[in-house]
Amino acid sequence: MDLVPALERPLKNVLGAATAKVMAEHLGLHTVGDLLHHYPRRYEERGQLTHLADLPMDEHVTVVAQVADARLHTFASARAPRGKGQRLEVTITDGSGRLQLVFFGNGVHKPHKQLLPGTRAMFAGKVSVFNRRLQLAHPAYELLRGDPDEPGEAVESWAGALIPLYPATAKLESWKIGKAVQTVLPSVQEALDPLPEALREGRGLVSLPEALVKIHRPQTKADVADARARLKWDEAFVLQVALARRRHTDAQLPAVPRVPRPDGLLAAFDDRLPFTLTDGQRRVSREIFDDLATDHPMHRLLQGEVGSGKTMVALRAMLAVVDAGGQAALLAPTEVLAQQHHRSVTEMMGELAEGGMLGGSEHATKVVLLTGSMGAAARRQALLDLVTGEAGVVIGTHALIEDKVQFHDLGLVVVDEQHRFGVEQRDALRGKGKQPPHLLVMTATPIPRTVAMTVFGDLETSVLDQLPAGRSPISSHVVPAADKPHFLARAWERVREEVAAGHQAYVVCPRIGDEEEGTGKRRSAEDDAEKRPPLAVLDVADQLAKGPLQGLRVEVLHGRMAPDDKDAVMRRFAAGDADVLVATTVIEVGVNVPNATAMVIMDADRFGVSQLHQLRGRVGRGAAPGVCLLVTEMPEASPARQRLNAVAATLDGFELSRIDLEQRREGDVLGQAQSGARSSLRVLEVIEDEEIIAEARQEATALVAADPDLTGLPGLRTALDALLDEEREQYLEKG
């Protein structure tokens, strides 16, 4: 984080080329500063040992344990036919469990001499299973007591009361990283402090050099706590300053205020709505209209529960801008979604979407679709409608960002499912306005407040947490197909019952099924032996049509179908000409078929919590109650089953997103914003450190308002440069 000369020094100048190369390639560490910010994952106390009983399979682990016994065996093999092959088996223990180490061939001599019963050491290797027992084959190890050959050396380096264990790789064991840290630790005295002194002292935080020494070489647990408290503030504060500066810069940009006419397109649209808006929709619309009326660009995040009517709110904002003489663009992440949005917007608008056509209303405008796979003639016409201003509303995919696309007067950009778009794409679309257009970002995945502050911190947030009237409750149940096969049979009966009652159903599968060998995501060979490949749409559709759903009209939908075919399937399903749609997650967002009341999700354990919640939101969109069945073969005690039980137990997306975040590494949830080994969040935990993030945001906002250029804070400026340098994949990229 601190790019000052001593900390800027390349590791190859300090540690030697070979070690530096491994650190760069496997851990993304290039400078002394990078290494000092590679913190221990946890600490072992000398009197306490790792729980061998809890070792994860197929992962690279570091354990501290004691040798219980060591035996040398000879055996015959192709290489050593006369029974001269040697195998050393060492059993280590930590009180909670035992683990077998195995060494072969010439590799047995050194460990045979060193790993005597009673010896304590750190061992590192990949956990595998042999004869139903956990083992480490040829682990690297480091003795934890003075060795006669290297007097005092090992003891000295582990003199601390706590042994730091670092995130390591097969190429570089934890203790080698520890020794490298030991080498560069004196440089911490030159670390430039990013926190303003008043803030640091006001909060009783230790200095940065002291925090770095305490996190790498703690004497006590209190040292670790001091260090972590300080380093969490660094991460939260530097990030919030970056976001506050972005908000500040955006607020300086000029924008054209867009105020709807009292008797224009928006009023005409509201008059023909067959239902009344919810209080939440009115409140959020007011927030948006207030922003649109100002002379700097709106930057707002609209997050809402599945089915809370976000599209309606966004459409009203778009119509308000068209009313005021501008154009509005809705950017969708996939062609299927763009087509669905286009279909639902034109249906909702009716004759108001027929600008310039016979039968169009006097307030009408044109609504055009622009995607990559359109025919040349249709595309030319769409581009023409945009540049002349004939089309007030355009809905499209990334195709909207291309250079050829020009607008008459772009006033509002709505981005659907934000986490799939990066800042660059937002900026490219913004650049198409004569002045920066207003920006509304919609996300259907409810995000805990702290994540919103961390990932979308440059946006103001509006939340829709109320379901429109007429939406029915959805009941969800886990179907344990392996433990109770009759439950699965009952699930298909439920589908038949729904169809018999005049309704329709979805069956969702993790993959398509026509992938060529080698293109599907393959796991390791051991993994494949244990786990069958995920169920596929084409296979399941075939089995259902011939088996439990025989006689029903079963259709298939997946992402690799031609756009026209997808569209035709969706139209048939929406019109009620198909009973069951077997699909991949292409139906996750935006599909609206009120008559669909049942959903069966196969291999539900292979989907994330928020994805399951999203999928479930496709049923129960009409007056009849919805049912969602989560089919899994995972055993009852597994974390995957607990995750599914959580989804079945609540319909509250915010609650589920918290569970999701607690169960997974934050990096997964924060998506690209935290990608790569150099994730900028090392000690900050988004859910647990909610208070720190909220306070850091306040402090950062006040600081930037008073001194946008951070003139008096060289350490903070340096830390920001490090956070935002190109090589770190622009951390604020929200890809």
Coordinates of N, CA, C and O in Angstrom, one line a residue, residues 24-144:
A24 N 6.3 -13.5 -7.2 CA 5.5 -12.7 -8.2 C 4.5 -13.6 -8.9 O 3.3 -13.2 -9.0
E25 N 4.9 -14.8 -9.3 CA 4.0 -15.6 -10.1 C 2.9 -16.2 -9.3 O 1.8 -16.3 -9.8
H26 N 3.2 -16.7 -8.1 CA 2.1 -17.4 -7.4 C 1.4 -16.6 -6.4 O 0.3 -16.9 -6.0
L27 N 2.0 -15.5 -5.9 CA 1.3 -14.7 -4.8 C 1.1 -13.3 -5.3 O 0.5 -12.5 -4.5
G28 N 1.5 -12.9 -6.5 CA 1.3 -11.6 -6.9 C 2.1 -10.5 -6.1 O 1.7 -9.4 -6.0
L29 N 3.2 -10.9 -5.5 CA 4.0 -10.0 -4.7 C 5.2 -9.6 -5.4 O 6.0 -10.4 -5.9
H30 N 5.4 -8.3 -5.6 CA 6.6 -7.8 -6.4 C 7.6 -6.9 -5.6 O 8.7 -6.9 -6.0
T31 N 7.0 -6.2 -4.6 CA 7.9 -5.3 -3.9 C 8.0 -5.6 -2.4 O 7.2 -6.4 -1.9
V32 N 8.9 -5.0 -1.7 CA 9.0 -5.1 -0.3 C 7.7 -4.8 0.4 O 7.2 -5.5 1.3
G33 N 7.0 -3.7 -0.1 CA 5.7 -3.3 0.4 C 4.7 -4.4 0.3 O 3.9 -4.6 1.2
D34 N 4.7 -5.0 -0.9 CA 3.7 -6.1 -1.2 C 3.9 -7.2 -0.2 O 2.9 -7.7 0.4
L35 N 5.1 -7.6 0.1 CA 5.4 -8.7 1.0 C 5.0 -8.3 2.4 O 4.4 -9.1 3.1
L36 N 5.2 -7.1 2.8 CA 4.9 -6.7 4.2 C 3.3 -6.7 4.3 O 2.8 -6.8 5.4
H37 N 2.6 -6.5 3.2 CA 1.1 -6.5 3.3 C 0.6 -7.9 3.0 O -0.6 -8.0 2.8
H38 N 1.4 -8.9 2.9 CA 1.0 -10.3 2.8 C 0.9 -10.8 4.2 O 1.9 -11.3 4.8
Y39 N -0.3 -10.7 4.9 CA -0.3 -11.0 6.3 C -0.5 -12.5 6.6 O -1.1 -13.2 5.7
P40 N -0.1 -12.9 7.8 CA -0.4 -14.3 8.2 C -1.9 -14.6 8.1 O -2.7 -13.7 8.4
R41 N -2.2 -15.8 7.7 CA -3.7 -16.2 7.7 C -4.1 -16.5 9.1 O -5.2 -16.2 9.5
R42 N -3.2 -17.1 9.9 CA -3.5 -17.4 11.3 C -2.2 -17.6 12.0 O -1.2 -17.6 11.4
Y43 N -2.3 -17.9 13.3 CA -1.1 -18.1 14.1 C -1.3 -19.4 14.9 O -2.3 -19.8 15.4
E44 N -0.2 -20.1 15.1 CA -0.1 -21.3 15.9 C 0.5 -20.9 17.2 O 1.6 -20.3 17.2
E45 N 0.0 -21.4 18.3 CA 0.7 -21.2 19.6 C 1.5 -22.4 19.8 O 1.2 -23.5 19.4
R46 N 2.7 -22.2 20.4 CA 3.6 -23.3 20.5 C 3.0 -24.5 21.3 O 3.2 -25.7 20.9
G47 N 2.1 -24.2 22.2 CA 1.5 -25.3 23.0 C 0.3 -25.9 22.3 O -0.2 -26.9 22.8
Q48 N -0.1 -25.3 21.2 CA -1.4 -25.8 20.6 C -1.1 -26.3 19.2 O -0.3 -25.7 18.5
L49 N -1.8 -27.3 18.8 CA -1.5 -27.8 17.4 C -2.7 -27.7 16.5 O -3.9 -27.6 17.0
T50 N -2.5 -27.7 15.2 CA -3.6 -27.6 14.3 C -4.4 -28.8 14.4 O -4.0 -29.9 14.7
H51 N -5.7 -28.7 14.2 CA -6.6 -29.8 14.2 C -6.4 -30.7 13.0 O -6.9 -30.4 11.9
L52 N -5.7 -31.7 13.1 CA -5.5 -32.6 12.0 C -6.8 -33.2 11.5 O -7.0 -33.6 10.4
A53 N -7.7 -33.3 12.5 CA -9.0 -33.9 12.2 C -9.8 -33.1 11.1 O -10.7 -33.6 10.4
D54 N -9.5 -31.8 11.0 CA -10.3 -30.9 10.2 C -9.6 -30.6 8.8 O -10.0 -29.6 8.2
L55 N -8.6 -31.4 8.4 CA -7.9 -31.0 7.2 C -8.8 -31.1 6.0 O -9.5 -32.1 5.8
P56 N -8.7 -30.0 5.1 CA -9.5 -30.1 3.9 C -8.8 -30.9 2.8 O -7.6 -30.9 2.7
M57 N -9.5 -31.7 2.1 CA -9.0 -32.5 1.0 C -8.5 -31.7 -0.1 O -9.0 -30.6 -0.5
D58 N -7.4 -32.1 -0.8 CA -6.9 -31.5 -2.0 C -6.4 -30.1 -1.8 O -6.3 -29.4 -2.8
E59 N -6.2 -29.6 -0.6 CA -5.7 -28.3 -0.4 C -4.3 -28.3 0.1 O -3.9 -29.3 0.8
H60 N -3.6 -27.2 -0.1 CA -2.3 -27.2 0.4 C -2.3 -26.6 1.8 O -2.9 -25.6 2.0
V61 N -1.8 -27.4 2.8 CA -2.0 -27.0 4.2 C -0.6 -26.9 4.8 O 0.4 -27.5 4.4
T62 N -0.6 -26.2 5.9 CA 0.6 -26.2 6.8 C 0.1 -26.6 8.2 O -0.9 -26.0 8.7
V63 N 0.8 -27.6 8.8 CA 0.3 -28.0 10.1 C 1.6 -28.1 11.0 O 2.7 -28.2 10.6
V64 N 1.3 -27.9 12.3 CA 2.4 -28.0 13.3 C 2.0 -29.2 14.1 O 0.9 -29.3 14.6
A65 N 2.9 -30.2 14.2 CA 2.5 -31.4 14.9 C 3.8 -32.1 15.3 O 4.9 -31.7 15.1
Q66 N 3.6 -33.2 16.1 CA 4.6 -34.0 16.7 C 4.7 -35.3 16.1 O 3.7 -36.0 15.8
V67 N 5.9 -35.8 15.9 CA 6.1 -37.2 15.3 C 5.8 -38.2 16.3 O 6.3 -38.2 17.4
A68 N 4.9 -39.1 16.0 CA 4.5 -40.2 16.9 C 5.4 -41.4 16.6 O 5.9 -42.0 17.5
D69 N 5.5 -41.8 15.4 CA 6.4 -42.9 15.0 C 6.8 -42.8 13.6 O 6.2 -42.1 12.8
A70 N 8.0 -43.4 13.2 CA 8.5 -43.4 11.9 C 9.0 -44.8 11.5 O 9.7 -45.4 12.3
R71 N 8.6 -45.3 10.4 CA 9.0 -46.7 10.0 C 9.5 -46.7 8.6 O 8.8 -46.1 7.7
L72 N 10.6 -47.4 8.4 CA 11.1 -47.5 7.0 C 10.8 -48.9 6.5 O 11.0 -49.9 7.1
H73 N 10.1 -48.9 5.3 CA 9.7 -50.2 4.7 C 10.5 -50.4 3.4 O 10.8 -49.4 2.7
T74 N 10.8 -51.7 3.1 CA 11.4 -51.9 1.8 C 10.4 -52.7 1.0 O 9.5 -53.4 1.5
F75 N 10.4 -52.5 -0.4 CA 9.4 -53.2 -1.2 C 10.0 -53.3 -2.6 O 11.0 -52.7 -3.0
A76 N 9.4 -54.2 -3.3 CA 9.8 -54.5 -4.7 C 8.9 -53.7 -5.6 O 7.7 -53.6 -5.4
S77 N 9.5 -53.1 -6.7 CA 8.7 -52.4 -7.7 C 9.4 -52.5 -9.0 O 10.5 -53.0 -9.1
A78 N 8.7 -51.9 -10.0 CA 9.3 -52.0 -11.4 C 10.7 -51.3 -11.4 O 11.6 -51.8 -12.0
R79 N 10.8 -50.2 -10.6 CA 12.1 -49.5 -10.5 C 13.1 -50.3 -9.7 O 14.3 -50.1 -9.9
A80 N 12.6 -50.9 -8.6 CA 13.6 -51.6 -7.7 C 13.1 -53.0 -7.5 O 12.5 -53.4 -6.5
P81 N 13.4 -53.9 -8.6 CA 12.8 -55.2 -8.6 C 13.3 -56.1 -7.5 O 12.6 -57.1 -7.1
R82 N 14.5 -55.8 -6.9 CA 15.0 -56.8 -5.9 C 14.6 -56.4 -4.5 O 15.3 -56.7 -3.6
G83 N 13.5 -55.7 -4.4 CA 13.0 -55.4 -3.0 C 13.8 -54.3 -2.4 O 13.9 -54.2 -1.2
K84 N 14.5 -53.5 -3.3 CA 15.3 -52.4 -2.7 C 14.6 -51.1 -2.6 O 15.2 -50.1 -2.3
G85 N 13.3 -51.1 -3.0 CA 12.6 -49.8 -3.0 C 12.4 -49.4 -1.5 O 12.2 -50.3 -0.6
Q86 N 12.5 -48.1 -1.2 CA 12.3 -47.7 0.2 C 11.2 -46.7 0.4 O 11.0 -45.9 -0.5
R87 N 10.4 -46.9 1.4 CA 9.3 -46.0 1.7 C 9.3 -45.7 3.2 O 9.4 -46.6 4.0
L88 N 9.4 -44.4 3.5 CA 9.4 -44.0 4.9 C 8.0 -43.5 5.3 O 7.4 -42.7 4.6
E89 N 7.4 -44.2 6.3 CA 6.0 -43.7 6.8 C 6.2 -43.1 8.1 O 6.7 -43.7 9.1
V90 N 5.8 -41.8 8.2 CA 5.9 -41.1 9.5 C 4.5 -40.8 10.0 O 3.7 -40.3 9.2
T91 N 4.1 -41.1 11.2 CA 2.8 -40.7 11.7 C 3.0 -39.5 12.6 O 3.8 -39.5 13.5
I92 N 2.2 -38.4 12.3 CA 2.3 -37.2 13.2 C 0.9 -37.1 13.9 O -0.1 -37.5 13.4
T93 N 1.0 -36.4 15.1 CA -0.3 -36.3 15.8 C -0.3 -34.9 16.5 O 0.7 -34.2 16.7
D94 N -1.5 -34.4 16.7 CA -1.7 -33.1 17.4 C -2.7 -33.3 18.5 O -3.2 -32.3 19.0
G95 N -3.0 -34.5 18.9 CA -3.9 -34.6 20.0 C -5.4 -34.8 19.5 O -6.2 -35.5 20.0
S96 N -5.6 -34.1 18.3 CA -7.0 -34.2 17.8 C -7.1 -35.3 16.7 O -8.2 -35.8 16.5
G97 N -6.0 -35.6 16.1 CA -6.1 -36.6 15.1 C -4.6 -37.0 14.6 O -3.7 -36.5 15.2
R98 N -4.6 -38.0 13.7 CA -3.3 -38.4 13.3 C -3.2 -38.3 11.8 O -4.2 -38.3 11.1
L99 N -2.0 -38.1 11.3 CA -1.8 -37.9 9.8 C -0.6 -38.7 9.4 O 0.4 -38.7 10.1
Q100 N -0.7 -39.3 8.3 CA 0.4 -40.1 7.7 C 1.2 -39.3 6.8 O 0.6 -38.6 5.9
L101 N 2.6 -39.3 6.9 CA 3.4 -38.7 5.9 C 4.1 -39.8 5.2 O 4.5 -40.8 5.8
V102 N 4.4 -39.6 3.9 CA 5.1 -40.7 3.2 C 6.2 -40.1 2.3 O 6.0 -39.1 1.7
F103 N 7.4 -40.8 2.4 CA 8.5 -40.4 1.6 C 9.0 -41.6 0.8 O 9.0 -42.7 1.4
F104 N 9.5 -41.4 -0.4 CA 9.9 -42.6 -1.2 C 11.4 -42.4 -1.7 O 11.9 -41.3 -1.8
G105 N 12.0 -43.5 -2.1 CA 13.2 -43.5 -2.8 C 14.3 -42.8 -2.1 O 14.5 -42.9 -0.8
N106 N 15.1 -42.0 -2.8 CA 16.2 -41.3 -2.2 C 15.8 -40.2 -1.2 O 16.5 -39.7 -0.4
G107 N 14.5 -39.8 -1.4 CA 13.9 -38.8 -0.5 C 13.7 -39.2 0.9 O 13.3 -38.5 1.8
V108 N 14.0 -40.5 1.3 CA 13.8 -41.0 2.7 C 14.9 -40.7 3.6 O 14.7 -40.7 4.8
H109 N 16.1 -40.5 3.1 CA 17.3 -40.5 4.0 C 17.3 -39.3 5.0 O 17.4 -39.5 6.2
K110 N 17.0 -38.1 4.5 CA 17.1 -36.9 5.4 C 16.0 -37.0 6.5 O 16.2 -36.9 7.7
P111 N 14.7 -37.2 6.0 CA 13.6 -37.3 7.0 C 13.8 -38.4 8.0 O 13.4 -38.4 9.2
H112 N 14.4 -39.6 7.5 CA 14.6 -40.7 8.4 C 15.5 -40.3 9.6 O 15.3 -40.8 10.7
K113 N 16.5 -39.5 9.3 CA 17.4 -39.1 10.3 C 16.8 -38.0 11.2 O 17.0 -38.0 12.4
Q114 N 16.0 -37.1 10.6 CA 15.5 -35.9 11.4 C 14.2 -36.2 12.1 O 14.0 -35.6 13.2
L115 N 13.3 -36.9 11.5 CA 11.9 -37.0 12.0 C 11.8 -38.1 13.0 O 11.2 -39.2 12.8
L116 N 12.4 -38.0 14.2 CA 12.4 -39.0 15.2 C 11.2 -38.8 16.1 O 10.7 -37.7 16.2
P117 N 10.7 -39.8 16.7 CA 9.5 -39.7 17.6 C 9.8 -38.6 18.6 O 10.9 -38.5 19.1
G118 N 8.7 -37.7 18.8 CA 8.9 -36.6 19.8 C 9.3 -35.3 19.1 O 9.1 -34.3 19.7
T119 N 9.8 -35.4 17.9 CA 10.2 -34.2 17.2 C 9.0 -33.3 16.8 O 8.0 -33.9 16.3
R120 N 9.1 -32.0 17.1 CA 8.0 -31.1 16.6 C 8.5 -30.4 15.4 O 9.6 -29.9 15.3
A121 N 7.6 -30.2 14.4 CA 7.9 -29.5 13.2 C 6.7 -29.0 12.5 O 5.6 -29.3 12.9
M122 N 7.0 -28.1 11.5 CA 5.9 -27.6 10.7 C 6.0 -28.4 9.4 O 7.1 -28.6 8.9
F123 N 4.8 -28.9 8.9 CA 4.8 -29.7 7.7 C 3.9 -29.1 6.7 O 2.8 -28.5 7.1
A124 N 4.3 -29.1 5.4 CA 3.4 -28.5 4.4 C 3.3 -29.4 3.2 O 4.3 -29.9 2.8
G125 N 2.1 -29.6 2.7 CA 1.9 -30.4 1.5 C 0.5 -30.4 1.1 O -0.4 -29.8 1.8
K126 N 0.1 -31.2 0.1 CA -1.2 -31.3 -0.3 C -1.9 -32.6 0.3 O -1.3 -33.6 0.2
V127 N -3.0 -32.4 0.9 CA -3.7 -33.5 1.5 C -4.3 -34.4 0.5 O -5.1 -34.0 -0.4
S128 N -4.0 -35.7 0.6 CA -4.7 -36.7 -0.3 C -5.1 -37.9 0.5 O -4.9 -37.9 1.7
V129 N -5.8 -38.8 -0.1 CA -6.3 -40.0 0.6 C -5.7 -41.2 0.0 O -5.6 -41.4 -1.2
F130 N -5.1 -42.1 0.9 CA -4.6 -43.4 0.4 C -5.1 -44.4 1.4 O -5.0 -44.3 2.6
N131 N -5.6 -45.5 0.8 CA -6.2 -46.6 1.7 C -7.1 -46.0 2.7 O -7.1 -46.3 3.9
R132 N -8.0 -45.0 2.3 CA -9.0 -44.4 3.2 C -8.4 -43.6 4.3 O -9.1 -43.3 5.3
R133 N -7.1 -43.3 4.3 CA -6.5 -42.5 5.3 C -5.9 -41.2 4.7 O -5.4 -41.2 3.6
L134 N -6.0 -40.1 5.5 CA -5.4 -38.9 5.0 C -3.9 -39.0 5.0 O -3.3 -39.5 5.9
Q135 N -3.3 -38.4 4.0 CA -1.8 -38.4 4.0 C -1.2 -37.2 3.3 O -1.9 -36.6 2.5
L136 N 0.0 -36.9 3.6 CA 0.8 -35.9 2.9 C 1.9 -36.7 2.2 O 2.7 -37.3 2.9
A137 N 2.1 -36.6 0.9 CA 3.2 -37.3 0.2 C 4.3 -36.3 0.0 O 4.1 -35.2 -0.4
H138 N 5.5 -36.7 0.5 CA 6.7 -35.8 0.3 C 6.5 -34.4 0.8 O 6.7 -33.5 0.1
P139 N 6.0 -34.2 2.0 CA 5.8 -32.9 2.5 C 7.1 -32.2 2.7 O 8.1 -32.8 3.0
A140 N 7.1 -30.8 2.6 CA 8.2 -30.1 3.0 C 8.1 -29.9 4.5 O 6.9 -29.9 5.1
Y141 N 9.2 -29.8 5.3 CA 9.0 -29.6 6.7 C 10.1 -28.7 7.3 O 11.2 -28.5 6.7
E142 N 9.8 -28.1 8.4 CA 10.8 -27.3 9.1 C 10.7 -27.7 10.6 O 9.7 -27.6 11.2
L143 N 11.9 -28.1 11.1 CA 11.9 -28.5 12.5 C 11.7 -27.3 13.5 O 12.2 -26.2 13.2
L144 N 11.1 -27.6 14.6 CA 10.8 -26.5 15.5 C 11.7 -26.6 16.8 O 11.2 -26.3 17.9

